[in-house]
Amino acid sequence: MKRVAVLGSTGSIGTSSLEVLSALSDRLTLVGATAHSRWQQLAEQTQQFAPRVAVVSDESLQGEVEAASFHSETQLKFGRDAITELASAEDVDIVVTAIVGAAGLQGTWAAVEAGKTIGLANKETLIVAGPLICDLAKKTGSQFLPVDSEHSAIFQAMQSGKTAEVKRIILTASGGPFRGWSREQLDSATPEDALRHPTWDMGPKITIDSATLMNKALEVIEAKWLFDLDVSQIEVVVHPQSLVHSIVEFSDGSCLAQLSPPDMKLPIQYALTWPDRFDGPSPKMDWTSTWSLDFAPPDRDLFPALDLGFEVARRGGSCGAVLNAANEVAVSRFLGGDLKFREIPQACREILDAHNFDPDPTLTDLTRLDQWAREETSRWTSSPST
Ligand code: NDP
Ligand code: MG
C-alpha cells in the first residue's frame, strides 16, 4: 500500500488523482489533501477518503470553514505551514504536487527535502528553481516521477534504451484553441475563446498557457531539468489529436512514442504505481475506428512564448523565476480583461529583458525576483509602437 498526499486536491489534477486513488484503493491510500479556498469540496473529499489530515491553506477562511463537514477522523489544519508539514510527514510515501503556479514550490520543496517520491504536476517548481531543487533531490534521494503527460510519455519511452542513447526528445503540443488563427483574430481573442481547449480539460491557468504555447515553453524547461538534457536535444511539434503524448528519438534513429486518449488519469496513475502497471480508470484507445495522426511545426511568429521557453532554458539562472512570475500575472490580467491575448508573451518578454540577470541565484534571490516580476507585470502596459 502506497501512502499518498495530494497537494491541491480540489483542482483538475487533484480530482483526477483522487479518481485514480479510488479506483486503485487496494494499492493506494490518501493520507492528506490540501485546498486553498474550496473547502466545501475538500470536506466532501474527506468524507469519501477519510484521510488523516486536510489542509485549507488560505488562513483567512478559518472563521468560515465548518469543521463538522469534514470526516470525523480527519484533522483539519490551516495555513501554508500545514502544507509543509503534510508534504514531509513520516506516514507519506508519495506526494502529488497539484497546486498551480509558484505557490506550489513550498510544498514540493518540503517533500523533496524530506526525501519523498514526487508525483510532479506543478511544473512551475522546476521553472522557478530547477537547479536548486534537483541538487536537493540528489542529496535527499528524492525522486521525481512526472505527471505532466508529455514528460510521462518521455519517461515511459526512455525505458526502452539507455540515457546515453537518447538523441533528442520531441514534445507534442495540441496547438491549443488558436491553432490556425490569424494575427488579427488573435488580437481580438477573448478569455472565453482561450479557455475552450480542443482536447484537454484543465485548470484555467494552464489552459491559457496552452493557448499562448507558454505551457509548451514551460515544458521545455521542465524536460531539461527532469531528464538532464541539453536544450539542443529538445524539440516541439504540433499534434492536434493529442494522442501521441511525446516521442524519444534514440541514437540509431528509432523513435518511441507513447499513445493514449487525452486524459490525465493515466500519467497520474503511472507516477503513483511506477514501476508497475495496473488496469485503471483511464479511457482506452479505440482501435476499431478510422483515425489519423497529424504533426506540424509550431508557428513561432504567432506564438512567441515558445521561443521564450527555449531561451530561458538555455540561459538558466534567474530567468525561469522571472518568466514564470510575469506569465502568472499576465495570464491573470488577461482573464480579468485587463490585457489582450497577444500582450501576454509581450509582457513576459519585456519583463524578462528588464530584469537583473543572476546566473546563480539562491532560493531567497529567486523569491525576491519573483516578487519583483509580479509587481512589474502588474503595472506593465503595452508601448504604443508594439
Ligand atoms: P487548478 O487550478 O485546477 O487547481 C489548482 C489547485 O491548487 C487547487 O486545488 C487550488 O485550491 C490549489 N491552489 C491554488 N492556489 C493556491 C495557493 N496559493 N496555495 C495553495 N494551493 C493553491 O490547476 P490544475 O490542476 O490545472 O494544475 C495544477 C498543476 O498541475 C499546475 O502546475 C499545472 O501546470 C500542472 N498540470 C496540470 C495539467 C492538467 O491537466 N490540469 C496537466 C499537466 C500539468 P482551490 O481549489 O481551493 O482554489
Ligand atoms: Mg503537458
XYZ file of C-alpha atoms and ligand atoms in Angstrom:
435
model
C 0.000 0.000 0.000
C 1.472 3.370 -1.040
C 0.551 6.287 1.213
C -0.240 9.392 -0.822
C -0.567 13.127 -0.077
C -2.267 15.270 -2.728
C -1.335 18.961 -2.566
C -4.076 20.806 -4.461
C -6.672 18.017 -4.304
C -9.559 20.276 -5.388
C -8.098 21.221 -8.782
C -8.150 19.448 -12.123
C -5.093 17.263 -11.432
C -6.115 16.875 -7.780
C -9.566 15.477 -8.542
C -8.159 13.177 -11.259
C -5.601 11.945 -8.719
C -8.385 11.105 -6.287
C -10.230 9.198 -9.030
C -7.094 7.107 -9.501
C -6.795 6.544 -5.742
C -10.428 5.498 -5.570
C -10.039 3.024 -8.468
C -6.822 1.568 -7.016
C -7.877 1.656 -3.357
C -6.277 -1.744 -2.749
C -2.835 -0.230 -3.577
C -3.081 3.497 -2.848
C -4.364 5.288 0.240
C -4.884 9.008 0.851
C -3.079 10.324 3.943
C -3.678 14.027 3.378
C -5.138 16.552 0.952
C -4.957 20.334 0.606
C -7.104 23.077 -0.932
C -6.625 26.809 -0.944
C -10.176 28.118 -0.720
C -12.618 25.470 -1.978
C -13.020 23.951 1.476
C -16.511 22.515 0.848
C -15.092 20.337 -1.924
C -12.181 19.351 0.308
C -14.644 18.406 3.072
C -16.538 16.165 0.621
C -13.258 14.503 -0.352
C -12.533 13.721 3.307
C -15.970 12.093 3.582
C -15.013 9.726 0.749
C -11.372 9.022 1.663
C -11.125 9.700 5.426
C -7.524 10.974 5.199
C -5.581 11.675 8.406
C -5.312 15.387 7.605
C -6.932 18.055 5.426
C -5.370 21.481 4.942
C -7.065 24.728 3.918
C -4.104 26.919 3.007
C -5.988 30.240 2.951
C -5.860 31.048 6.660
C -8.318 33.909 6.317
C -11.086 31.303 5.883
C -10.621 29.913 9.383
C -13.759 31.630 10.693
C -15.923 30.467 7.809
C -14.939 26.792 7.414
C -17.365 24.346 9.034
C -15.209 21.748 10.747
C -18.244 19.490 11.180
C -18.476 18.963 7.418
C -15.106 17.151 7.419
C -14.755 13.425 8.162
C -14.668 12.782 11.897
C -11.266 11.043 11.655
C -9.706 13.866 9.605
C -7.719 16.539 11.379
C -8.422 19.967 9.856
C -5.479 22.376 9.601
C -4.960 25.850 8.175
C -2.126 27.747 6.517
C 0.913 27.175 4.335
C 2.977 25.615 7.111
C 0.403 22.829 7.355
C 1.141 22.004 3.677
C 4.859 21.756 4.505
C 4.085 19.545 7.481
C 1.944 17.200 5.379
C 4.451 17.059 2.492
C 7.194 15.918 4.857
C 5.122 13.717 7.202
C 6.528 10.300 8.081
C 3.388 8.441 7.047
C 3.574 9.791 3.460
C 5.413 7.863 0.715
C 4.487 9.872 -2.354
C 3.439 13.499 -2.732
C 1.383 14.596 -5.744
C 2.182 18.267 -6.310
C -1.009 19.583 -7.925
C -1.018 23.173 -6.663
C -0.970 25.686 -9.517
C 1.809 28.238 -10.016
C 4.817 29.238 -7.939
C 2.599 28.745 -4.850
C 3.364 25.041 -5.342
C 7.092 25.471 -4.771
C 6.990 25.481 -0.959
C 5.208 22.127 -0.612
C 7.293 20.477 -3.326
C 10.467 21.764 -1.699
C 9.432 20.342 1.689
C 8.632 16.957 0.146
C 11.987 16.846 -1.680
C 13.813 17.901 1.485
C 12.148 15.001 3.299
C 13.284 12.580 0.554
C 9.758 11.743 -0.662
C 8.847 10.419 -4.076
C 7.256 13.289 -6.001
C 4.415 12.850 -8.496
C 5.290 16.140 -10.177
C 2.402 18.052 -11.729
C 3.487 21.503 -10.518
C 5.965 22.199 -13.328
C 6.399 25.767 -12.064
C 8.637 24.363 -9.304
C 11.200 23.295 -11.925
C 10.779 26.509 -13.919
C 11.462 28.702 -10.892
C 14.091 26.647 -9.073
C 15.164 23.763 -11.357
C 18.873 23.580 -10.450
C 18.336 24.137 -6.713
C 15.604 21.558 -6.314
C 17.399 18.986 -8.496
C 20.519 19.401 -6.318
C 18.399 18.999 -3.208
C 16.790 15.842 -4.618
C 20.222 14.350 -5.291
C 21.179 14.959 -1.652
C 17.999 13.566 -0.109
C 17.394 10.728 -2.587
C 14.016 12.183 -3.535
C 12.780 11.067 -6.959
C 10.618 12.980 -9.443
C 8.036 10.923 -11.318
C 6.463 13.116 -13.996
C 2.699 13.643 -14.054
C 2.744 16.072 -16.994
C 1.559 13.885 -19.888
C 4.459 14.755 -22.228
C 7.067 14.065 -19.583
C 5.338 10.874 -18.509
C 5.437 9.773 -22.168
C 9.153 10.527 -22.362
C 9.803 8.790 -19.052
C 7.966 5.709 -20.343
C 9.676 5.695 -23.751
C 13.115 6.238 -22.216
C 12.838 2.873 -20.512
C 13.431 1.284 -23.933
C 17.041 2.439 -24.063
C 19.914 3.877 -22.073
C 20.065 7.568 -21.170
C 23.263 7.978 -23.186
C 21.465 6.593 -26.248
C 18.818 9.353 -26.276
C 19.451 11.627 -29.240
C 16.544 14.018 -28.715
C 13.049 14.254 -27.368
C 10.076 15.634 -29.245
C 7.405 17.253 -27.078
C 3.968 17.230 -28.695
C 1.649 20.235 -28.407
C -2.046 20.229 -29.297
C -1.662 23.767 -30.633
C -4.460 24.898 -28.322
C -7.731 26.591 -29.340
C -5.996 29.134 -31.610
C -4.182 26.776 -33.949
C -4.643 28.184 -37.461
C -5.915 31.603 -36.256
C -4.621 34.757 -37.952
C -2.814 37.595 -36.178
C -5.957 39.749 -36.480
C -8.136 37.027 -34.973
C -5.681 36.577 -32.112
C -5.777 40.317 -31.420
C -9.433 40.048 -30.501
C -9.276 36.640 -28.743
C -11.307 36.687 -25.506
C -10.722 34.700 -22.295
C -13.776 32.586 -23.231
C -12.146 31.707 -26.592
C -8.849 30.871 -24.899
C -10.492 28.732 -22.208
C -12.111 26.491 -24.854
C -9.330 23.898 -25.200
C -9.954 21.422 -28.021
C -8.583 18.253 -26.393
C -7.732 18.725 -22.693
C -9.908 19.651 -19.708
C -7.599 21.535 -17.283
C -7.488 24.360 -14.755
C -7.747 27.942 -16.116
C -4.074 28.965 -15.798
C -2.643 26.031 -17.745
C -5.476 26.310 -20.294
C -4.420 29.879 -21.103
C -0.771 28.727 -21.122
C -1.774 26.132 -23.720
C -3.386 28.805 -25.881
C -0.262 31.017 -25.871
C 2.044 27.943 -26.134
C 3.637 29.178 -22.892
C 2.723 25.773 -21.470
C 4.972 24.123 -24.064
C 7.656 26.711 -23.312
C 7.492 25.792 -19.619
C 7.545 22.100 -20.574
C 10.805 22.582 -22.494
C 12.373 23.912 -19.284
C 10.699 21.152 -17.244
C 12.109 18.476 -19.592
C 15.612 19.903 -19.402
C 15.636 19.522 -15.611
C 13.690 16.274 -15.334
C 15.802 14.397 -17.869
C 19.079 16.299 -17.571
C 19.099 17.183 -21.286
C 20.868 19.817 -23.283
C 18.336 22.281 -24.731
C 19.532 21.385 -28.249
C 18.107 17.894 -27.656
C 14.545 19.198 -27.164
C 12.084 19.835 -29.999
C 8.405 20.729 -30.161
C 5.901 19.539 -32.731
C 2.199 20.359 -33.044
C -0.007 17.275 -32.922
C -3.680 18.353 -32.796
C -5.173 14.965 -31.855
C -3.280 14.828 -28.505
C -2.932 11.061 -28.761
C 0.851 10.870 -29.098
C 1.993 12.420 -25.838
C 5.659 12.758 -26.803
C 8.463 10.941 -28.571
C 12.009 9.872 -27.748
C 14.452 9.512 -30.632
C 17.386 7.217 -29.893
C 20.856 7.397 -31.441
C 20.068 4.758 -34.079
C 17.120 6.868 -35.335
C 14.434 4.751 -33.700
C 11.568 6.907 -32.374
C 9.458 5.637 -29.475
C 6.169 7.343 -28.736
C 3.536 6.836 -26.043
C -0.137 6.928 -27.094
C -3.341 7.120 -25.083
C -6.519 9.229 -25.129
C -6.010 12.758 -23.732
C -6.795 12.094 -20.057
C -4.515 12.903 -17.131
C -5.540 9.869 -15.077
C -3.093 7.672 -16.985
C 0.085 9.705 -16.339
C -1.049 10.295 -12.747
C -1.590 6.573 -12.240
C 1.763 5.705 -13.797
C 3.526 8.087 -11.408
C 1.661 6.552 -8.473
C 2.192 2.901 -9.369
C 5.595 3.034 -11.148
C 7.366 0.737 -11.900
C 4.203 -1.383 -12.137
C 1.147 -1.026 -14.340
C -2.438 -1.933 -13.456
C -5.856 -1.700 -15.057
C -7.257 1.691 -14.036
C -9.874 4.368 -14.696
C -8.261 5.946 -17.806
C -10.102 5.682 -21.111
C -8.545 3.306 -23.631
C -7.678 3.796 -27.312
C -10.364 2.718 -29.764
C -8.572 0.719 -32.449
C -11.796 -0.188 -34.286
C -12.476 3.226 -35.833
C -10.503 5.049 -38.531
C -8.335 7.900 -37.315
C -5.143 9.645 -38.258
C -2.247 11.408 -36.586
C -1.038 14.796 -37.828
C 2.221 16.547 -36.998
C 3.323 20.056 -37.987
C 5.946 22.556 -36.848
C 4.667 25.246 -34.454
C 4.123 28.816 -35.682
C 6.841 30.585 -33.716
C 5.973 34.063 -35.071
C 2.365 33.987 -33.943
C 3.188 32.189 -30.692
C 6.443 33.826 -29.500
C 6.101 32.342 -25.998
C 7.688 29.158 -27.301
C 10.971 30.863 -28.145
C 10.937 32.476 -24.703
C 10.897 28.967 -23.218
C 13.899 27.811 -25.255
C 15.790 30.998 -24.419
C 15.073 30.707 -20.702
C 16.011 27.017 -20.735
C 19.367 27.967 -22.308
C 20.147 30.961 -20.091
C 19.010 29.400 -16.807
C 19.850 31.313 -13.629
C 17.153 33.771 -12.614
C 15.306 33.681 -15.978
C 12.848 30.908 -15.084
C 11.586 32.606 -11.917
C 11.083 35.897 -13.752
C 9.359 34.345 -16.783
C 7.081 32.269 -14.559
C 6.030 35.170 -12.326
C 5.485 37.519 -15.284
C 3.392 34.874 -17.012
C 1.252 34.150 -13.930
C 0.383 37.822 -13.547
C -0.119 38.388 -17.298
C -2.470 35.381 -17.503
C -4.450 36.620 -14.545
C -4.679 40.116 -16.087
C -5.828 38.587 -19.405
C -8.500 36.553 -17.597
C -9.617 39.746 -15.849
C -9.972 41.560 -19.186
C -7.023 43.829 -18.432
C -4.566 42.573 -21.126
C -5.067 41.403 -24.691
C -4.157 37.848 -25.600
C -1.029 38.724 -27.559
C 0.126 41.012 -24.770
C 0.779 38.006 -22.508
C 4.027 36.926 -24.239
C 4.873 40.563 -24.964
C 4.743 41.460 -21.267
C 6.779 38.352 -20.400
C 9.442 39.258 -22.982
C 9.779 42.832 -21.708
C 9.916 41.892 -18.019
C 12.447 39.156 -18.758
C 14.657 41.575 -20.721
C 14.388 44.237 -17.997
C 15.420 42.003 -15.116
C 18.797 41.979 -13.468
C 20.090 38.577 -14.592
C 21.663 36.452 -11.883
C 23.403 33.296 -13.199
C 23.466 31.529 -9.850
C 20.621 32.699 -7.598
C 19.770 31.349 -4.144
C 16.205 30.492 -3.160
C 15.959 33.871 -1.395
C 17.139 35.659 -4.571
C 14.518 33.774 -6.585
C 11.745 34.710 -4.156
C 12.770 38.363 -4.367
C 12.880 38.266 -8.201
C 9.512 36.505 -8.317
C 8.040 39.359 -6.280
C 9.766 41.986 -8.435
C 8.481 40.417 -11.667
C 4.940 40.226 -10.250
C 4.950 43.912 -9.355
C 6.423 44.935 -12.729
C 3.934 42.833 -14.681
C 1.004 44.162 -12.645
C 1.736 47.683 -13.846
C 3.040 46.792 -17.315
C 1.380 48.466 -20.300
C 1.997 47.847 -23.946
C 4.098 50.591 -25.516
C 2.350 52.340 -28.470
C 4.962 51.221 -31.042
C 4.328 47.472 -30.444
P -6.328 24.001 -10.885
O -6.457 25.462 -10.964
O -7.429 23.167 -11.433
O -6.107 23.569 -9.341
C -5.168 24.211 -8.554
C -5.111 23.620 -7.165
O -4.169 24.390 -6.394
C -6.432 23.699 -6.391
O -6.523 22.628 -5.500
C -6.302 25.031 -5.617
O -7.101 25.096 -4.449
C -4.818 24.995 -5.259
N -4.262 26.337 -5.073
C -4.455 27.421 -5.863
N -3.758 28.483 -5.392
C -3.121 28.054 -4.286
C -2.261 28.695 -3.341
N -1.929 29.992 -3.436
N -1.772 27.949 -2.317
C -2.101 26.646 -2.186
N -2.928 25.987 -3.046
C -3.428 26.684 -4.086
O -4.928 23.631 -11.570
P -4.545 22.318 -12.407
O -4.964 21.090 -11.674
O -4.942 22.503 -13.813
O -2.949 22.410 -12.386
C -2.192 22.082 -11.236
C -0.733 21.953 -11.637
O -0.590 20.828 -12.497
C -0.175 23.153 -12.412
O 1.141 23.375 -12.030
C -0.237 22.702 -13.859
O 0.769 23.300 -14.657
C 0.029 21.213 -13.704
N -0.526 20.407 -14.792
C -1.871 20.378 -14.993
C -2.420 19.615 -16.013
C -3.906 19.500 -16.184
O -4.347 18.682 -16.977
N -4.717 20.250 -15.460
C -1.553 18.875 -16.945
C -0.147 18.950 -16.625
C 0.332 19.694 -15.592
P -8.630 25.688 -4.551
O -9.366 24.686 -5.378
O -9.102 25.709 -3.157
O -8.515 27.007 -5.199
Mg 1.651 18.848 -20.521
